[in-house]
XYZ file of C-alpha atoms in Angstrom:
428
model
C 80.771 -66.554 162.619
C 82.455 -63.975 164.783
C 85.718 -64.600 166.381
C 86.358 -62.733 169.625
C 89.502 -62.172 171.436
C 88.170 -60.958 174.895
C 84.923 -60.485 176.163
C 82.631 -58.275 174.908
C 81.407 -55.301 176.864
C 77.732 -54.185 176.857
C 77.429 -50.661 178.093
C 75.310 -49.635 181.370
C 74.588 -46.165 182.677
C 76.330 -47.163 185.799
C 79.103 -49.220 184.268
C 80.116 -46.868 181.600
C 83.284 -45.130 183.686
C 84.651 -48.674 184.772
C 84.153 -49.647 181.412
C 86.171 -46.652 179.998
C 88.900 -46.949 182.050
C 89.316 -51.009 182.111
C 89.887 -51.342 178.385
C 87.764 -54.183 178.084
C 87.549 -55.192 174.678
C 90.048 -54.567 172.030
C 89.229 -53.700 168.490
C 89.639 -57.625 167.511
C 86.740 -58.590 169.229
C 84.510 -58.028 166.706
C 85.865 -59.223 163.678
C 83.105 -60.798 161.306
C 82.923 -63.302 158.488
C 80.781 -64.391 155.964
C 78.183 -62.601 154.042
C 74.398 -61.566 154.622
C 71.359 -61.686 152.407
C 71.504 -58.460 152.289
C 74.517 -58.492 150.045
C 73.214 -61.137 147.629
C 72.360 -58.273 145.456
C 75.413 -56.340 145.273
C 77.511 -59.255 144.852
C 75.604 -60.288 141.958
C 75.652 -56.868 140.204
C 79.215 -56.752 140.700
C 79.673 -60.312 139.524
C 77.487 -59.651 136.337
C 79.616 -55.751 135.999
C 82.828 -58.266 135.957
C 81.852 -60.606 133.432
C 80.458 -57.723 131.122
C 83.656 -56.010 131.401
C 86.545 -58.621 131.311
C 84.552 -61.507 129.916
C 85.648 -63.454 133.213
C 83.872 -64.699 136.607
C 85.263 -63.286 139.060
C 87.115 -65.881 141.867
C 87.480 -63.168 145.341
C 85.655 -60.338 146.965
C 85.465 -58.250 149.615
C 82.221 -56.401 151.356
C 82.480 -53.528 153.255
C 79.070 -51.333 154.844
C 78.843 -47.361 155.019
C 77.524 -45.890 158.395
C 75.326 -43.676 159.893
C 76.331 -41.715 163.255
C 73.805 -41.524 165.772
C 75.749 -38.657 167.627
C 79.634 -37.598 167.883
C 79.687 -35.146 165.330
C 83.299 -34.200 164.311
C 84.335 -35.149 167.740
C 86.344 -37.926 166.152
C 89.441 -35.719 165.093
C 89.154 -33.849 168.729
C 89.809 -37.820 170.399
C 86.731 -37.547 171.545
C 83.500 -40.133 171.255
C 81.397 -41.298 168.546
C 78.601 -43.708 167.959
C 78.033 -44.848 164.741
C 76.585 -47.889 163.307
C 77.186 -49.910 160.262
C 74.556 -49.741 157.492
C 72.726 -52.892 155.278
C 74.102 -50.196 152.316
C 77.407 -52.029 151.098
C 79.910 -51.712 148.612
C 81.388 -54.835 146.961
C 84.586 -55.528 145.171
C 84.878 -58.716 143.175
C 87.672 -59.899 140.849
C 90.441 -61.876 139.848
C 94.674 -62.000 139.818
C 95.885 -61.529 135.932
C 98.535 -62.313 134.233
C 100.932 -58.893 133.099
C 101.423 -55.846 135.130
C 98.238 -53.663 134.479
C 95.489 -53.328 136.619
C 91.800 -52.558 135.916
C 88.664 -51.741 138.170
C 85.616 -50.911 136.778
C 82.454 -49.507 139.110
C 78.664 -49.029 138.746
C 78.777 -46.720 141.323
C 76.168 -43.728 140.566
C 77.108 -40.432 140.378
C 80.432 -41.307 138.513
C 81.026 -40.158 134.979
C 80.969 -42.833 132.270
C 83.987 -41.633 131.046
C 85.872 -41.749 134.785
C 84.305 -45.739 135.399
C 86.865 -47.541 134.410
C 90.554 -47.428 136.121
C 93.716 -49.114 134.669
C 96.941 -48.544 135.721
C 100.283 -50.186 136.433
C 100.586 -52.372 139.697
C 102.366 -50.952 142.163
C 105.801 -51.789 143.102
C 109.620 -49.653 143.871
C 109.659 -48.683 139.804
C 105.845 -48.043 139.612
C 104.983 -45.929 142.700
C 101.401 -45.043 142.793
C 100.656 -40.846 143.719
C 97.271 -39.178 143.546
C 95.988 -37.436 141.092
C 93.763 -34.408 140.509
C 91.398 -33.331 141.600
C 91.684 -35.157 144.838
C 87.997 -36.098 145.402
C 88.350 -38.815 142.143
C 87.505 -42.180 143.313
C 90.539 -43.756 141.854
C 92.244 -42.047 144.835
C 90.572 -43.866 147.485
C 91.423 -47.533 145.733
C 94.846 -46.441 144.955
C 95.287 -45.028 148.051
C 94.543 -48.337 149.882
C 96.829 -50.209 147.466
C 99.563 -48.273 148.704
C 98.893 -48.276 152.259
C 98.490 -52.484 152.252
C 101.926 -53.193 150.683
C 103.746 -49.578 150.499
C 104.564 -49.777 146.822
C 106.660 -52.903 147.461
C 105.506 -55.106 144.430
C 103.659 -57.774 146.418
C 100.367 -56.907 144.879
C 99.884 -58.643 141.586
C 97.731 -57.462 138.605
C 94.276 -58.059 138.663
C 90.535 -57.162 137.185
C 87.796 -55.921 139.843
C 84.669 -54.559 139.403
C 82.880 -52.521 142.235
C 79.378 -52.455 142.838
C 77.627 -50.197 145.919
C 74.527 -49.107 147.332
C 76.169 -46.460 149.693
C 75.057 -43.371 148.049
C 77.986 -40.756 147.061
C 78.201 -37.863 149.010
C 75.456 -37.824 151.341
C 77.501 -38.230 154.559
C 76.715 -42.359 154.969
C 80.918 -42.705 154.377
C 80.816 -43.974 150.762
C 84.668 -43.378 150.976
C 85.602 -45.546 153.989
C 83.122 -48.235 152.520
C 85.243 -48.183 149.557
C 88.294 -47.903 151.036
C 87.633 -50.824 153.485
C 85.975 -52.986 150.817
C 89.296 -52.870 148.691
C 91.686 -53.833 151.624
C 89.298 -56.830 152.057
C 89.826 -57.218 148.206
C 93.452 -57.315 148.376
C 93.552 -59.366 151.512
C 91.821 -62.354 149.492
C 94.256 -61.382 146.690
C 97.494 -61.776 148.692
C 96.743 -64.463 151.123
C 100.377 -65.123 151.564
C 101.028 -61.725 153.144
C 100.963 -61.315 156.856
C 97.309 -60.853 158.364
C 96.600 -57.806 159.832
C 94.014 -56.840 162.764
C 91.004 -55.479 162.093
C 92.297 -51.644 164.237
C 95.515 -52.079 161.658
C 93.271 -52.527 158.575
C 90.788 -49.388 159.862
C 93.959 -47.659 160.792
C 95.499 -48.485 157.175
C 92.616 -47.199 155.096
C 92.465 -44.025 157.158
C 96.075 -43.581 156.367
C 94.730 -44.134 152.421
C 92.274 -41.266 152.818
C 94.775 -38.883 154.317
C 97.567 -39.503 152.074
C 95.404 -39.778 148.634
C 92.112 -38.315 148.454
C 93.784 -35.305 151.405
C 90.877 -35.388 153.897
C 92.396 -35.332 157.199
C 89.348 -37.562 158.563
C 89.121 -39.281 162.020
C 88.976 -42.952 162.512
C 85.158 -43.518 163.046
C 84.236 -44.107 159.301
C 86.689 -46.716 158.801
C 86.252 -48.634 162.208
C 82.533 -48.913 162.128
C 83.075 -50.178 158.487
C 85.330 -52.612 159.252
C 84.097 -53.605 163.067
C 80.268 -53.046 162.391
C 78.301 -55.654 164.915
C 75.195 -56.783 163.862
C 72.116 -55.549 166.376
C 74.741 -53.128 167.838
C 75.938 -49.189 167.709
C 79.442 -48.779 168.317
C 80.591 -46.407 171.055
C 84.269 -45.593 170.165
C 87.002 -43.560 172.313
C 88.814 -42.331 169.151
C 91.555 -41.633 171.274
C 92.138 -44.867 172.864
C 90.717 -46.689 170.240
C 88.633 -48.754 172.878
C 85.356 -49.682 171.281
C 81.948 -50.959 173.474
C 78.879 -52.602 172.063
C 75.688 -50.907 172.773
C 72.825 -52.915 171.933
C 70.364 -51.138 169.330
C 67.642 -54.177 168.394
C 64.295 -52.697 169.865
C 62.061 -53.931 166.741
C 59.588 -51.008 167.901
C 62.537 -48.194 167.481
C 63.434 -47.416 163.810
C 66.494 -45.457 162.626
C 65.341 -43.577 159.201
C 68.107 -41.626 157.436
C 66.624 -39.140 155.358
C 68.913 -37.697 151.911
C 68.731 -34.355 151.402
C 70.032 -35.236 147.840
C 72.249 -31.854 148.052
C 75.792 -31.223 148.342
C 77.556 -27.895 148.707
C 80.545 -27.433 147.618
C 81.742 -25.396 150.607
C 82.059 -28.885 152.160
C 84.908 -29.831 150.582
C 87.415 -27.046 152.218
C 85.517 -26.658 155.597
C 86.247 -30.011 157.186
C 90.195 -29.085 157.321
C 89.277 -25.503 158.035
C 87.222 -26.849 161.157
C 89.583 -29.589 162.168
C 92.453 -26.533 161.980
C 90.414 -23.994 164.026
C 89.774 -27.135 166.806
C 93.655 -27.328 167.066
C 94.128 -23.983 167.322
C 92.005 -23.796 170.232
C 93.434 -26.842 171.992
C 96.782 -25.073 171.615
C 95.735 -22.240 173.352
C 93.715 -23.706 175.956
C 97.463 -25.576 176.420
C 95.859 -28.951 175.953
C 96.771 -31.740 173.730
C 93.251 -31.798 172.245
C 89.280 -30.523 172.735
C 88.912 -34.027 174.518
C 90.856 -32.596 177.601
C 88.605 -29.392 177.999
C 85.372 -29.243 180.086
C 82.543 -26.479 179.551
C 83.611 -25.037 182.800
C 87.151 -24.553 181.380
C 86.373 -23.419 178.226
C 83.866 -20.725 179.599
C 86.825 -19.332 181.946
C 89.264 -19.503 179.216
C 87.319 -18.221 176.398
C 89.051 -14.989 176.247
C 92.110 -16.688 174.755
C 89.953 -17.993 171.892
C 88.732 -15.818 168.765
C 84.886 -15.885 168.609
C 84.873 -18.174 165.947
C 87.234 -20.934 167.998
C 85.097 -20.309 170.756
C 81.895 -21.476 168.732
C 84.164 -24.542 167.413
C 85.353 -25.805 170.660
C 81.987 -25.542 172.517
C 80.124 -27.847 169.981
C 82.904 -30.161 170.416
C 83.066 -30.070 174.167
C 79.761 -30.257 174.368
C 78.914 -32.790 171.735
C 81.531 -35.240 173.419
C 79.556 -34.986 176.506
C 76.450 -35.825 174.455
C 77.951 -38.672 173.320
C 78.308 -40.313 176.469
C 75.251 -39.582 177.521
C 73.594 -40.756 174.617
C 75.341 -44.153 174.763
C 74.184 -44.714 178.089
C 70.541 -43.260 177.400
C 70.482 -45.945 174.431
C 71.469 -49.082 176.677
C 68.963 -48.319 178.960
C 66.107 -47.619 176.558
C 65.548 -44.076 177.274
C 64.768 -42.803 173.791
C 63.263 -39.968 174.853
C 66.666 -38.780 176.456
C 68.590 -40.038 173.667
C 66.155 -37.943 171.061
C 66.950 -34.900 173.439
C 70.644 -35.557 172.760
C 70.296 -35.820 169.083
C 68.381 -32.521 168.908
C 70.650 -30.696 170.826
C 73.434 -32.202 168.711
C 71.710 -30.525 165.713
C 71.406 -27.197 167.419
C 75.107 -27.201 168.223
C 76.494 -28.128 164.525
C 74.122 -25.484 163.183
C 74.953 -22.500 165.438
C 78.219 -23.424 166.864
C 79.980 -25.543 164.061
C 78.269 -24.082 161.466
C 78.229 -27.028 158.971
C 74.599 -27.770 158.529
C 72.432 -25.960 155.404
C 69.033 -24.736 155.084
C 68.239 -27.968 153.580
C 69.310 -30.360 156.518
C 67.962 -27.472 159.057
C 64.427 -28.129 156.959
C 64.231 -32.045 157.265
C 65.383 -31.900 160.958
C 62.563 -29.442 161.743
C 60.229 -31.339 160.112
C 61.471 -34.648 161.611
C 61.222 -32.777 165.238
C 57.185 -31.385 164.247
C 56.167 -35.297 163.294
C 54.508 -37.252 166.247
C 55.951 -40.508 166.919
C 59.929 -38.757 166.649
C 62.510 -38.838 169.489
C 65.005 -36.625 167.667
C 66.613 -35.790 164.522
C 70.044 -34.483 163.745
C 72.406 -33.966 160.516
C 74.642 -36.887 160.277
C 78.351 -36.610 158.776
C 80.587 -33.957 157.667
C 77.509 -31.886 156.889
C 76.967 -28.782 154.002
C 74.369 -31.466 152.619
C 73.973 -35.053 152.773
C 71.688 -36.965 155.339
C 69.745 -36.571 158.494
C 69.594 -39.456 161.102
C 65.677 -39.754 162.982
C 65.092 -42.080 165.630
C 61.333 -42.514 165.296
C 58.761 -44.985 166.664
C 58.196 -48.173 164.146
C 54.149 -47.229 164.418
C 54.765 -43.933 163.229
C 57.354 -44.155 160.335
C 55.019 -44.396 157.389
C 53.411 -41.325 158.662
C 56.874 -39.470 159.085
C 58.125 -40.413 155.712
C 54.619 -38.840 154.236
C 55.356 -35.772 156.544
C 58.883 -35.555 155.345
C 58.126 -36.249 151.600
C 55.123 -33.182 151.449
C 57.220 -30.506 153.579
C 60.609 -31.658 151.526
C 59.964 -33.381 147.882
C 63.629 -34.413 147.466
C 63.854 -36.496 150.357
C 64.837 -40.242 149.588
C 64.665 -42.363 152.786
C 67.077 -45.517 153.825
C 65.726 -47.452 156.746
C 68.409 -49.695 158.159
C 69.323 -52.140 160.833
C 72.505 -52.421 162.565
C 74.996 -54.537 160.261
C 77.972 -56.412 160.222
C 80.796 -55.130 159.431
C 83.433 -55.963 156.244
C 83.830 -59.433 155.161
C 85.463 -61.439 152.483
C 83.386 -62.825 149.988
C 83.374 -66.492 148.903
C 82.195 -66.891 145.099
């Protein structure tokens, strides 16, 4: 069931400005409970892993989805708008409380070395404070970061055993990190039922803090928000400044959101993300604005002499992408898929040329998709330098599109997903 504290706002082109100003929907409006049939396989896998590793059945669990961002890339940490949807691909954490002071976690996620699959540590508390480990990208940083942000090392988390299973591919730009963080948070809520309950917004912010403090990734709020608050059959338009959230229906049976994994990840991406963020902040300061959200294209053109060439390019992408995202949400609400696809294509060009976070593999997949009959639009999605593209395609053209993409890029791996619900506890 869905618990709603305020009426859900459905976005229309004419009412968008009014809705944005009215603060009509709170983050808590999208809390969901229960689990879908699509989660069953992952729950079973995680439970079997728990029995194999620990010799006992788990008693509690949490589940959280990955996400694909339809449009609005690198705008969240610039106070802009994003338009993601939660995926049917999920991360599941199951486990149970145990005696003693040692926590043990095992994962079956693909792409993790065998000698790094099991994590053991003393339960956090005032005398056993968890600290980040190197390299910062190790999966234990995401988990332990959530433990610290959940309880602030106060010692309220008991010792536990947990098993993790996921269908969110790692390093693909589909936010496997946020899915892991949020699933871990929901698991901890079941493990510590007597602690005060947090709102969905507070959960998302806590998981974002975990990613800032342990993996040291200065991410915006989008990934954690959509993983917590996703809503079946809807994309979410998130205002990353006010944290207002609006549902944008996406349930046309003749439409498919096709995600194509390039199966490449260039290491440059790890350093380029904080570099881009710093460039945007520098541009905003030179334009006397708190963030690029407050800059228009006209203002940017008039004041471009204040910026370096690189800062100008970064700012031009962000400012135009914020505008595109607002327009895209309105177009999607009206079923104007041609306009939405046009905006997706423009977004990719901007990410490629001005933000410079694409790569030849992503460009190749996007070019192929845009050539295919029945495709409305295609773009890279996620932080960039590898990962996935997202394509809006007519259902009756899906098979031919996939065949065309595979013929032109034989490493392509496809994911088809409808918008799914956000995080929820698992009843075992």
